[in-house]
Tab-separated table of C-alpha atoms and ligand atoms in Angstrom:
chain	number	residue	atom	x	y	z
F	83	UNK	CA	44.392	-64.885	24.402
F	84	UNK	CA	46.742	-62.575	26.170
F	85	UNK	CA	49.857	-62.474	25.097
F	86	UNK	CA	51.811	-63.348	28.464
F	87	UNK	CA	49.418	-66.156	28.689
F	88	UNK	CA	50.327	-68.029	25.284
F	89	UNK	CA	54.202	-67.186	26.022
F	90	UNK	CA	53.768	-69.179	29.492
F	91	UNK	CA	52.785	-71.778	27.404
F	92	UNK	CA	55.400	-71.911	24.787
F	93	UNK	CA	58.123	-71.592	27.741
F	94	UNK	CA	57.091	-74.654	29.163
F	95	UNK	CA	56.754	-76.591	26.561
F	96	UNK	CA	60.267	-75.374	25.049
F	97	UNK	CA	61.858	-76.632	28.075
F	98	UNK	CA	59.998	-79.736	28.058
F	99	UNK	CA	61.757	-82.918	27.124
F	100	UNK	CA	60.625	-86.334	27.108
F	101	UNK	CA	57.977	-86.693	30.159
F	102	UNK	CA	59.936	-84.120	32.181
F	103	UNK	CA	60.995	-80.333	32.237
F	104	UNK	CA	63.724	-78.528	32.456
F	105	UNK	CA	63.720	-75.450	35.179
F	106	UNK	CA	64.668	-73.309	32.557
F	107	UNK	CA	66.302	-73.348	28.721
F	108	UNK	CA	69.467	-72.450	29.335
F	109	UNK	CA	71.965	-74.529	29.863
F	110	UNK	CA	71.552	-73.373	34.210
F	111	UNK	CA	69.744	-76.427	35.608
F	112	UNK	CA	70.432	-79.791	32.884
F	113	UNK	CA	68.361	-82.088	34.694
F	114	UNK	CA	64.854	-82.392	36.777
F	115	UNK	CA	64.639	-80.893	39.561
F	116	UNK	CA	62.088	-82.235	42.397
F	117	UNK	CA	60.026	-78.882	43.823
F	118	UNK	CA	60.386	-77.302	40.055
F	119	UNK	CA	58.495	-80.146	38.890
F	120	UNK	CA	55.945	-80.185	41.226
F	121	UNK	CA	55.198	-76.387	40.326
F	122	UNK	CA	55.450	-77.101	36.807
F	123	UNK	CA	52.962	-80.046	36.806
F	124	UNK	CA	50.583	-77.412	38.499
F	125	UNK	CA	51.184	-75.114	35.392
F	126	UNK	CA	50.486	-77.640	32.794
F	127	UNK	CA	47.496	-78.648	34.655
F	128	UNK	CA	45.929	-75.336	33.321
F	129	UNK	CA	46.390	-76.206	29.871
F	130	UNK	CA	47.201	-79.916	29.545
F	131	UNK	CA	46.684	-82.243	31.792
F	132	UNK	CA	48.195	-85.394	30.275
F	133	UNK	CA	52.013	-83.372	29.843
F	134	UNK	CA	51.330	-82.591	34.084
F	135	UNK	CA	50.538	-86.117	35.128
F	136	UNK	CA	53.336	-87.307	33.087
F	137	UNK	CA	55.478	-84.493	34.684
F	138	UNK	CA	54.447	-86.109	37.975
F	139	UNK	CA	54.903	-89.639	37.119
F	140	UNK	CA	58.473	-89.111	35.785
F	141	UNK	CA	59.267	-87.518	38.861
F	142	UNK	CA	58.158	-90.132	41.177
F	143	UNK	CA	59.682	-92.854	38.964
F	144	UNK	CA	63.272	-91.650	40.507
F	145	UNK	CA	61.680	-92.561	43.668
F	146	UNK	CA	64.341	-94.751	45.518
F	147	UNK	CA	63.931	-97.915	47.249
F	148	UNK	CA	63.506	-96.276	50.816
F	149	UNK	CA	60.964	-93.702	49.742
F	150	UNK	CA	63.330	-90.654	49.149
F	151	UNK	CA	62.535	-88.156	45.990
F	152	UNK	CA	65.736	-86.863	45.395
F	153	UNK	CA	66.009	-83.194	44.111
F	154	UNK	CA	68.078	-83.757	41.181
F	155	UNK	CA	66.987	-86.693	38.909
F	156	UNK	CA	69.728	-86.538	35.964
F	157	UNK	CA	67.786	-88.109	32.936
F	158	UNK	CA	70.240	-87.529	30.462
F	159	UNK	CA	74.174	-87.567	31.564
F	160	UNK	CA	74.687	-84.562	30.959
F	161	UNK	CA	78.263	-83.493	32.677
F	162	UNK	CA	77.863	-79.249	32.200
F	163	UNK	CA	76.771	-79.370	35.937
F	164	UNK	CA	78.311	-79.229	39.357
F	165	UNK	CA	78.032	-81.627	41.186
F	166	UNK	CA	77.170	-83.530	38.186
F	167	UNK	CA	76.192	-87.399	38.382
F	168	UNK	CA	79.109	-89.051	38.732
F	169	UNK	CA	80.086	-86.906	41.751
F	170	UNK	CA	76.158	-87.726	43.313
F	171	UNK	CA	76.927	-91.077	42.319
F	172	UNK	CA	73.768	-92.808	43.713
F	173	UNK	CA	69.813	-92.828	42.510
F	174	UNK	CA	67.967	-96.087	41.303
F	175	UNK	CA	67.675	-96.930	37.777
F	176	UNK	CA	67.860	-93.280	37.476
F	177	UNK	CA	70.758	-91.165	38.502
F	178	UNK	CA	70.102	-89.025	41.392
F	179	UNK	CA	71.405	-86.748	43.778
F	180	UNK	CA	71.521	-88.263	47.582
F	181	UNK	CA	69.353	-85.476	48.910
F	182	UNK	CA	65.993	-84.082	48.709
F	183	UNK	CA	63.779	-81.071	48.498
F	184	UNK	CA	60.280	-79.796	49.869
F	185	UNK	CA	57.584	-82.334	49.577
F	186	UNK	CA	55.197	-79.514	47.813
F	187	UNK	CA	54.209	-82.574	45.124
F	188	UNK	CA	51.239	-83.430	47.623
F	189	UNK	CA	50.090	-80.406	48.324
F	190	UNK	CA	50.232	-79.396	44.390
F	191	UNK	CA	48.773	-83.370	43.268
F	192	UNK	CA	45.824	-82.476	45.564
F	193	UNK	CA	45.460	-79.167	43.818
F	194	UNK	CA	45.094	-80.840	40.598
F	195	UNK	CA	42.637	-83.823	41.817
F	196	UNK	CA	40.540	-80.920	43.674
F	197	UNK	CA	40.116	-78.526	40.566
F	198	UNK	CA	39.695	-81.066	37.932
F	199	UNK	CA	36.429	-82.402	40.535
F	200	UNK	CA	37.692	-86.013	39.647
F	201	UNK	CA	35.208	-88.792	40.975
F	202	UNK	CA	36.311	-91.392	43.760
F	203	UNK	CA	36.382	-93.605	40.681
F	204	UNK	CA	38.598	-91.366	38.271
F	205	UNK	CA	41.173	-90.742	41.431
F	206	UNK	CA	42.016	-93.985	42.053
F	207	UNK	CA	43.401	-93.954	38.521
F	208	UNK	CA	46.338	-92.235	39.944
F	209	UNK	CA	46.026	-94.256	43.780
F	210	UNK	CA	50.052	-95.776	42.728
F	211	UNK	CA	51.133	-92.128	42.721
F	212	UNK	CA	49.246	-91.121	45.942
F	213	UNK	CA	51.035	-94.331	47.753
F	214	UNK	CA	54.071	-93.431	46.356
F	215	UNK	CA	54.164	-89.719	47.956
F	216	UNK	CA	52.582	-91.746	51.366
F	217	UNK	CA	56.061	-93.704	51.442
F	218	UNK	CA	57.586	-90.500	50.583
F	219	UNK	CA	56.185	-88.798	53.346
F	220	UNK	CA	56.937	-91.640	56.328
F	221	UNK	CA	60.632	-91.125	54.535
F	222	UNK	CA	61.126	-87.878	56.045
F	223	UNK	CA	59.390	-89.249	59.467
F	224	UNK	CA	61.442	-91.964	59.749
F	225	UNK	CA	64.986	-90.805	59.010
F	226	UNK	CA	64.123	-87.099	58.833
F	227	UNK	CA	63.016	-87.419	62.684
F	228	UNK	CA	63.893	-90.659	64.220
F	229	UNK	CA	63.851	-89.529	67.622
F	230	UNK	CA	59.990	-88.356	67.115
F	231	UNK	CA	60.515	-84.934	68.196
F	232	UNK	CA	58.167	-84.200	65.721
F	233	UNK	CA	60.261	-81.448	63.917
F	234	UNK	CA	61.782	-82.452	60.586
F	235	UNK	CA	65.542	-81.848	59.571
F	236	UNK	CA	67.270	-81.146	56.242
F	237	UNK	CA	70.813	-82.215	56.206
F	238	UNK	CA	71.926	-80.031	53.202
F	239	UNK	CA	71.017	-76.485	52.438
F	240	UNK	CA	70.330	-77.579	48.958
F	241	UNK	CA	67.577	-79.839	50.740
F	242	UNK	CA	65.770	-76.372	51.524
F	243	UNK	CA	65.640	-74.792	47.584
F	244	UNK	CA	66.960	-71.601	48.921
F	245	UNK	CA	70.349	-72.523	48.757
F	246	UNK	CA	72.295	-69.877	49.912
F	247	UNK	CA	69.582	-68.533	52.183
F	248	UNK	CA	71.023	-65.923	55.616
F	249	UNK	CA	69.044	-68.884	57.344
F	250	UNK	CA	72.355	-70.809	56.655
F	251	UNK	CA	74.955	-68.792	57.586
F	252	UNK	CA	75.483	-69.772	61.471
F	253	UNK	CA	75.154	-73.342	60.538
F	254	UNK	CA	77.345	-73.522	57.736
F	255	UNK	CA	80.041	-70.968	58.840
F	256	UNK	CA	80.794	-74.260	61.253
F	257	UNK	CA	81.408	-76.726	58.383
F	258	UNK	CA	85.324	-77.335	57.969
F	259	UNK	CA	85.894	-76.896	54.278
F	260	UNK	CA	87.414	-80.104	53.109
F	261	UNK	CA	91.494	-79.306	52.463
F	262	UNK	CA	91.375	-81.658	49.186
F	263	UNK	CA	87.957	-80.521	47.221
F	264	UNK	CA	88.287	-80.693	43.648
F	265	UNK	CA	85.117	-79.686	41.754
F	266	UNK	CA	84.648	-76.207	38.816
F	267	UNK	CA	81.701	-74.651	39.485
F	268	UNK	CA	79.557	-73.890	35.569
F	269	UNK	CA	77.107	-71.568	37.140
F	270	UNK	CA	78.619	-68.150	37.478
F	271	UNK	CA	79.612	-68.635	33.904
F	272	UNK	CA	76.220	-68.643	32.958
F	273	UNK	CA	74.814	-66.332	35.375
F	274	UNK	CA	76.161	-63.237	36.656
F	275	UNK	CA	78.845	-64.170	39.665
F	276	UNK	CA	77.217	-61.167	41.544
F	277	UNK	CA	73.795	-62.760	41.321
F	278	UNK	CA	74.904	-66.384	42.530
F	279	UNK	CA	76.137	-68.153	45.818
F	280	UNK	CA	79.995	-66.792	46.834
F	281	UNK	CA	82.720	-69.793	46.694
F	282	UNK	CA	82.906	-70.297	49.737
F	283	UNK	CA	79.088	-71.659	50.123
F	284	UNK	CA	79.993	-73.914	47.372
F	285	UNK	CA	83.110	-74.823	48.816
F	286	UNK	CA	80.811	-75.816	51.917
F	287	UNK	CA	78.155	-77.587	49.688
F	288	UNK	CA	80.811	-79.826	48.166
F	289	UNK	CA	82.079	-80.702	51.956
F	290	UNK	CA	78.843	-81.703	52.857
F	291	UNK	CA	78.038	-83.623	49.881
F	292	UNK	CA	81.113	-85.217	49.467
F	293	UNK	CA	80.296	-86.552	53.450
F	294	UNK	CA	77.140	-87.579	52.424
F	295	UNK	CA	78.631	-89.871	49.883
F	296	UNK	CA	81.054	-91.247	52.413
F	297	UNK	CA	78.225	-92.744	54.072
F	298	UNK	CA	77.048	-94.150	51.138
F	299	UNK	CA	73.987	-91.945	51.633
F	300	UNK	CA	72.646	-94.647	54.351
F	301	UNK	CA	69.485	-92.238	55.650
F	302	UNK	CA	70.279	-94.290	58.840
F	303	UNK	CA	73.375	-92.818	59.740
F	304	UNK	CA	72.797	-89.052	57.680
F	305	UNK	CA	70.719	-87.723	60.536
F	306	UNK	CA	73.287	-88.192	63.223
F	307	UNK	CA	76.643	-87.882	61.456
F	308	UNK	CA	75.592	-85.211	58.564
F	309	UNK	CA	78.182	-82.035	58.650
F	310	UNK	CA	74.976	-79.729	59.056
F	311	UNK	CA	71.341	-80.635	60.548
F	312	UNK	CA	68.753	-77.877	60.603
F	313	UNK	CA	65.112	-77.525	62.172
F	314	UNK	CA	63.717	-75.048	59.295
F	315	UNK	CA	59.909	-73.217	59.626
F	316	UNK	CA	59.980	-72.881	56.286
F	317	UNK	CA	60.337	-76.791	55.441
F	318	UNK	CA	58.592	-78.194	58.060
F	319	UNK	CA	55.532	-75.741	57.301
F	320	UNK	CA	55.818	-76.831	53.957
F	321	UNK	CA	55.855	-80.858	55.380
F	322	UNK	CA	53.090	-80.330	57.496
F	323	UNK	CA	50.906	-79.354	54.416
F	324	UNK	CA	51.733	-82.029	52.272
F	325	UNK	CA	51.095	-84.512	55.269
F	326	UNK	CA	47.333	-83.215	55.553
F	327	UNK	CA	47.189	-82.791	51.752
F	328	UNK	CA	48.330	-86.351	51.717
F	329	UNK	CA	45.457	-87.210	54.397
F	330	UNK	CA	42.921	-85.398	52.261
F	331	UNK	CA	43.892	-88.099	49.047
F	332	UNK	CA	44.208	-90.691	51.244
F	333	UNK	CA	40.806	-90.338	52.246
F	334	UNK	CA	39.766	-90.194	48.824
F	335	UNK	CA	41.315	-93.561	47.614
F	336	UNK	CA	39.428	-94.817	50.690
F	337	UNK	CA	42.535	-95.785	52.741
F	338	UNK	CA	43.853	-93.818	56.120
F	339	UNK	CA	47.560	-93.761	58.106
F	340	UNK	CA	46.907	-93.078	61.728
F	341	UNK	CA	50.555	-92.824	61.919
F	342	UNK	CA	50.198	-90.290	59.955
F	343	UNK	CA	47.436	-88.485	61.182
F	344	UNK	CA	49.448	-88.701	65.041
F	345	UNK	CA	52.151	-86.828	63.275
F	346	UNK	CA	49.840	-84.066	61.868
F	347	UNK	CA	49.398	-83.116	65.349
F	348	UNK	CA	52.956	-83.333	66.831
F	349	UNK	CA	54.462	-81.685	63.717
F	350	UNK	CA	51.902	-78.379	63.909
F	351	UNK	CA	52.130	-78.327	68.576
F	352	UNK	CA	55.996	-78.316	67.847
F	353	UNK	CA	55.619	-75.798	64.662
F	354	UNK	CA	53.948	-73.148	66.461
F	355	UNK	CA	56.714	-73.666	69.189
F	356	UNK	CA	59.544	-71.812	66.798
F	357	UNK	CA	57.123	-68.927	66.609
F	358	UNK	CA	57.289	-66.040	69.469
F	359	UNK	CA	54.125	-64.247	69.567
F	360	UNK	CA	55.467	-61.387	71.367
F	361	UNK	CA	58.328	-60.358	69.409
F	362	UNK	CA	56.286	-61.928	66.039
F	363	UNK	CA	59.892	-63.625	65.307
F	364	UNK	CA	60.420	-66.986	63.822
F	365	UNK	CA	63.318	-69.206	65.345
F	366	UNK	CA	65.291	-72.276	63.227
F	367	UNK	CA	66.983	-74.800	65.539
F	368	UNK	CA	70.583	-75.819	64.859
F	369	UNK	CA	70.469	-79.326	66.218
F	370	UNK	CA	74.180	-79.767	64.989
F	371	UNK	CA	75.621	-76.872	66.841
F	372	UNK	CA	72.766	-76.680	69.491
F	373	UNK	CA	71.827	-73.352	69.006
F	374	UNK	CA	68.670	-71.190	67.428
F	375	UNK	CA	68.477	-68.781	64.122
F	376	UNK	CA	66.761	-66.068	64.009
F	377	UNK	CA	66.433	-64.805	60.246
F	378	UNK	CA	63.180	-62.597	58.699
F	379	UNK	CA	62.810	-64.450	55.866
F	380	UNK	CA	59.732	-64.984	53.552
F	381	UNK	CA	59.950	-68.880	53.921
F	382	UNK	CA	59.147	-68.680	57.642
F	383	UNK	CA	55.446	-67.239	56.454
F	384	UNK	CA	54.881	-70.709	54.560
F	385	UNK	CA	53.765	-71.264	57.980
F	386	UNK	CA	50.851	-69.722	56.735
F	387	UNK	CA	50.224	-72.365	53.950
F	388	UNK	CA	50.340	-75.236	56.567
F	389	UNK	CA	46.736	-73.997	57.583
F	390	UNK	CA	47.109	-74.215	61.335
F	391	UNK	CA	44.420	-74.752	63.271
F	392	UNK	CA	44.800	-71.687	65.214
F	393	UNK	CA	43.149	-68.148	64.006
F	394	UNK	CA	44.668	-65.803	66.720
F	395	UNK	CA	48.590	-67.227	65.194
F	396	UNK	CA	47.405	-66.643	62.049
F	397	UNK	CA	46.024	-63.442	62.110
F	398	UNK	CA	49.238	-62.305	63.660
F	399	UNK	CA	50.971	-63.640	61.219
F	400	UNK	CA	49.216	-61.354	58.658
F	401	UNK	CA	49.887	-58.645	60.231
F	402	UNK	CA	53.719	-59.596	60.709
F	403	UNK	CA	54.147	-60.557	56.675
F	404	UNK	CA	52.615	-57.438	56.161
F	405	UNK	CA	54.562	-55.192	58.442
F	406	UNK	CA	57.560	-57.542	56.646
F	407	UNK	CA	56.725	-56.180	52.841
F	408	UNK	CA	55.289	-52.454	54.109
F	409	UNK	CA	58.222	-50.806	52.412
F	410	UNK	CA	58.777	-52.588	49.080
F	411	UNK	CA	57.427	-51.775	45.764
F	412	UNK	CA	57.798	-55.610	44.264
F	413	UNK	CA	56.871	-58.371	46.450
F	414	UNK	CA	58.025	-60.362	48.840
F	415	UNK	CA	61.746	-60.052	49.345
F	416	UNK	CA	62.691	-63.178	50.139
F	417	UNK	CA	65.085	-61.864	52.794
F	418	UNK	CA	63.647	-58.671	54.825
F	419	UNK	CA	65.115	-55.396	52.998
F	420	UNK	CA	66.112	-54.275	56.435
F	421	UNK	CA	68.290	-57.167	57.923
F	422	UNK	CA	71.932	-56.842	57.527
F	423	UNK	CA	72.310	-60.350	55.919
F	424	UNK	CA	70.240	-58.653	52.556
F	425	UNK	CA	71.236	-58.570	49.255
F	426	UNK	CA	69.239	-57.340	46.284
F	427	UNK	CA	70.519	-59.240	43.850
F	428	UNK	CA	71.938	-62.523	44.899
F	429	UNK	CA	69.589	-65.468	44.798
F	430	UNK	CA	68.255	-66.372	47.838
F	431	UNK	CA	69.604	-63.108	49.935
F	432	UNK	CA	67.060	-60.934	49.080
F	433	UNK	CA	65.354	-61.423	45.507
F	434	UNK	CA	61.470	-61.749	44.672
F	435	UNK	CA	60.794	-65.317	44.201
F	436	UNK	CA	57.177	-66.647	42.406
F	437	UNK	CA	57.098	-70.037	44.097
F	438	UNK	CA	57.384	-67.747	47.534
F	439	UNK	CA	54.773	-65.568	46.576
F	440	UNK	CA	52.696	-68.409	45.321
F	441	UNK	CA	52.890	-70.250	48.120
F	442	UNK	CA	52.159	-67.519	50.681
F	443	UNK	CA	49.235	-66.484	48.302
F	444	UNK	CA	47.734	-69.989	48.870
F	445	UNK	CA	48.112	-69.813	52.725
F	446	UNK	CA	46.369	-66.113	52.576
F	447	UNK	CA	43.923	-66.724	50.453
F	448	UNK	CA	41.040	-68.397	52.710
F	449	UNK	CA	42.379	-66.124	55.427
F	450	UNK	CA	42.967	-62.581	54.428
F	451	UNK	CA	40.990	-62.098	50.684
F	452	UNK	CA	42.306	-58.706	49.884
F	453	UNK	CA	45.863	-59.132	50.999
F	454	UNK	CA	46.014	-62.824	48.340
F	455	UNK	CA	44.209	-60.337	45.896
F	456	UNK	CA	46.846	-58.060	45.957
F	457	UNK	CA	49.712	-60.336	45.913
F	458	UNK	CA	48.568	-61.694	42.840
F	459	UNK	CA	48.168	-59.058	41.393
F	460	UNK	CA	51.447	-57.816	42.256
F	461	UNK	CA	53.086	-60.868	40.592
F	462	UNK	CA	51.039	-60.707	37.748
F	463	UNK	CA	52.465	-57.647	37.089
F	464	UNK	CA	55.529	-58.066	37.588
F	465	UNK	CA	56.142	-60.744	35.380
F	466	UNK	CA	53.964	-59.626	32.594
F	467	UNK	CA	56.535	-56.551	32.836
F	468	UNK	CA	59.747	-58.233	33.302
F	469	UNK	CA	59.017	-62.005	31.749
F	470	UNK	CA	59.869	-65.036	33.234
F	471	UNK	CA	62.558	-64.764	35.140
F	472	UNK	CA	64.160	-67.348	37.960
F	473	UNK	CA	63.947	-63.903	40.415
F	474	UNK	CA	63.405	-60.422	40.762
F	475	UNK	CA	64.954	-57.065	42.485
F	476	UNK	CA	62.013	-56.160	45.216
F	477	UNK	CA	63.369	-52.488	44.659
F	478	UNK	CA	63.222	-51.700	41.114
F	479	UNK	CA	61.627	-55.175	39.624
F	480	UNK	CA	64.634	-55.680	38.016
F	481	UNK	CA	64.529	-59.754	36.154
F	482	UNK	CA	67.663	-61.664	37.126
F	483	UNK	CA	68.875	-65.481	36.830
F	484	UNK	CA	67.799	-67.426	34.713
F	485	UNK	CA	65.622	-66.392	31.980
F	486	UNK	CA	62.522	-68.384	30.616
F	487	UNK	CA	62.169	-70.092	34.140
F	488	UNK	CA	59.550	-72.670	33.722
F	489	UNK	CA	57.917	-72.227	37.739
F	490	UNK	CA	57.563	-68.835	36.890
F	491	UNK	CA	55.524	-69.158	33.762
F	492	UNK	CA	53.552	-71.918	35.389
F	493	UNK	CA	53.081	-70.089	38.468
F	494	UNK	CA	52.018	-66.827	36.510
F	495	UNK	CA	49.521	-69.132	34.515
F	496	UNK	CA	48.305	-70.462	38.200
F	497	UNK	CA	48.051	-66.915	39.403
F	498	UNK	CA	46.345	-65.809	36.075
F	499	UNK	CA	43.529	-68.679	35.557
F	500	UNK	CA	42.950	-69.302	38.759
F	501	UNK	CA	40.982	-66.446	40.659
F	502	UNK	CA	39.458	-67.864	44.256
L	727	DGY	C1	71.698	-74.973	42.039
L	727	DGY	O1	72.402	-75.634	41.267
L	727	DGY	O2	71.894	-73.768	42.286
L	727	DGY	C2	70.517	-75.618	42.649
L	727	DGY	O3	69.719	-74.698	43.316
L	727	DGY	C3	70.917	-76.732	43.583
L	727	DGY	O4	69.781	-77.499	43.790
């Protein structure tokens, strides 16, 4: 077996603990975190399927009363993070953070359920899990949109998983920094300082959160009182996947939502709306500050993975993600090398990310064969050069972050068992 391969392996199962997985060994990320665990269910899939439906299950089972997955579910109280539990304060009979994170668990569980050709009969072994996402799903609906625009907002940059994404910058360079914050950041003493978010986005985060708490995290009132509330592509591309990958299991259990299936089609007719065919330019909508965002990021091309049911947008898309990587070596900056806001090296500002490429891949692959080909190629290599590493430089492949990062070794074993 090759040697990358068997290392993928070992990573995950080194950061494994009981029924759950770390997003990485060292001592970064203590807890589980929602989209990490959906990624690294997929990557266990590959080589043991009982470790990914557990993966899945213990996920889910920090699922709290009104439907929400949180992105943080803190197993084990472990206080060597910031914000830590007892600042969250809130979850179930788990200890959660009050926000979420992108709903890619249906898209992946369908993944799984598709490959392994399960019978009607084997499937509805897992129909609990499938309703579970379902409530999940009419979550975001309900207090994520509860004027029906049919647009979907986060209410925390950490609801997005690129944290300290240029997407933010206009939004959050209105939130007031709370005059009495109190909180010690642990991660730039564990990664480089250069290579993580600058104080003052934490400083922000905290606001928020510490707002967010205020309200006692009532998803009633979050939507119209939270200190920032964002329209992303990225997210809601990502949403409008797991809503027909939902539809798609649904089916199979033999049940059906029309109320979901009438969202399916708002959601895409207002998607395609924050893309300008002329100028090939994505647009975010501020609904906090009432304005629009323009940012060339690789998250706007999820769009891609949402499938939609229109072959002239795609095809320009194509061409627009590939006029957006025509001058890198390593693939895909997750911020375009050429916009002001980019950074090589600091998190979500410019670096290679495998869940990006992975997802795009997905979206490209029943549309443009060659292009997927070479894209996972290009991350096969990549990380078989530089290991598994939470991101990389686009210019020189340099690995930075986190090292033994469990999506990327699942990802890589996705990308390297799994040839369409
Ligand atoms: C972090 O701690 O940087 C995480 O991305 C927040 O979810």
């Amino acid at each position: 077996m090759n040697s990358t391969i068997k290392f993928a392996k070992k990573t995950l199962i080194n950061n494994r603990r009981s029924n759950y997985t770390l997003p990485t060994n060292t001592k970064l990320y203590p807890a589980q975190w929602n989209w990490d665990s959906a990624f690294i269910a997929l990557g266990y899939s590959n080589f043991n399927l009982d470790y990914s439906f557990k993966e899945i299950e213990t996920l889910i089972s920090g699922q709290w009363d009104d439907g929400m997955i949180p992105h943080i579910l803190f197993h084990i109280k472990d206080l060597n993070y910031t914000p830590n539990y007892k600042a969250w304060n809130c979850g179930g009979k788990i200890s959660s953070s009050g926000i979420t994170q992108p709903p890619i668990l249906a898209s992946i569980l369908r993944i799984i359920i598709e490959r392994q050709k399960f019978s009607k009969k084997k499937v509805k072994k897992y129909q609990t899990l499938i309703l579970k996402i379902k409530k999940y799903l009419k979550w975001f609906i309900r207090y994520r949109d509860p004027k029906r625009t049919g647009l979907i907002s986060i209410l925390h940059p950490w609801e997005s998983g690129y944290d300290n994404s240029p997407l933010w910058d206009k939004p959050m360079s209105k939130v007031k920094i709370d005059s009495k914050l109190n909180y010690k950041r642990k991660d730039n003493k564990i990664v480089k300082k250069s290579q993580r978010p600058l104080k003052i986005d934490y400083d922000r985060y905290v606001t928020i959160k510490n707002h967010l708490r205020q309200l006692n995290y009532d998803p009633k009132k979050l939507y119209f009182k939270s200190k920032f509330n964002v329209v992303d592509v990225g997210f809601n591309s990502l949403f409008l996947k797991a809503l027909k990958d939902l539809d798609f299991l649904l089916k199979f259990i033999g049940k059906k939502s029309s109320f979901l299936k009438k969202y399916i089609l708002l959601n895409e007719s207002k998607l395609v709306k924050l893309y300008n065919s002329k100028k090939m330019k994505f647009k975010n909508k501020d609904l906090k500050n009432n304005t629009s965002v323009e940012i060339p990021s690789i998250t706007n091309f999820f769009m891609l993975f949402a499938d939609l049911n229109n072959n002239l947008i795609n095809r320009e898309l194509i061409k627009s993600l590939k006029k957006y990587s025509k001058n890198e070596k390593y693939f895909f900056p997750s911020i375009s090398s050429k916009h002001k806001s980019f950074e090589e090296k600091r998190y979500w500002r410019g670096p290679v990310w495998v869940n990006c490429n992975w997802i795009i891949y997905q979206g490209l692959k029943n549309k443009d064969k060659k292009f997927a080909e070479i894209i996972r190629k290009k991350t096969i290599n990549l990380v078989e050069k530089k290991k598994f590493r939470e991101y990389y430089s686009c210019k020189s492949g340099l690995g930075m972050g986190a090292k033994n990062f469990s999506w990327t070794a699942a990802l890589y074993l996705d990308f390297k068992l799994n040839r369409s």
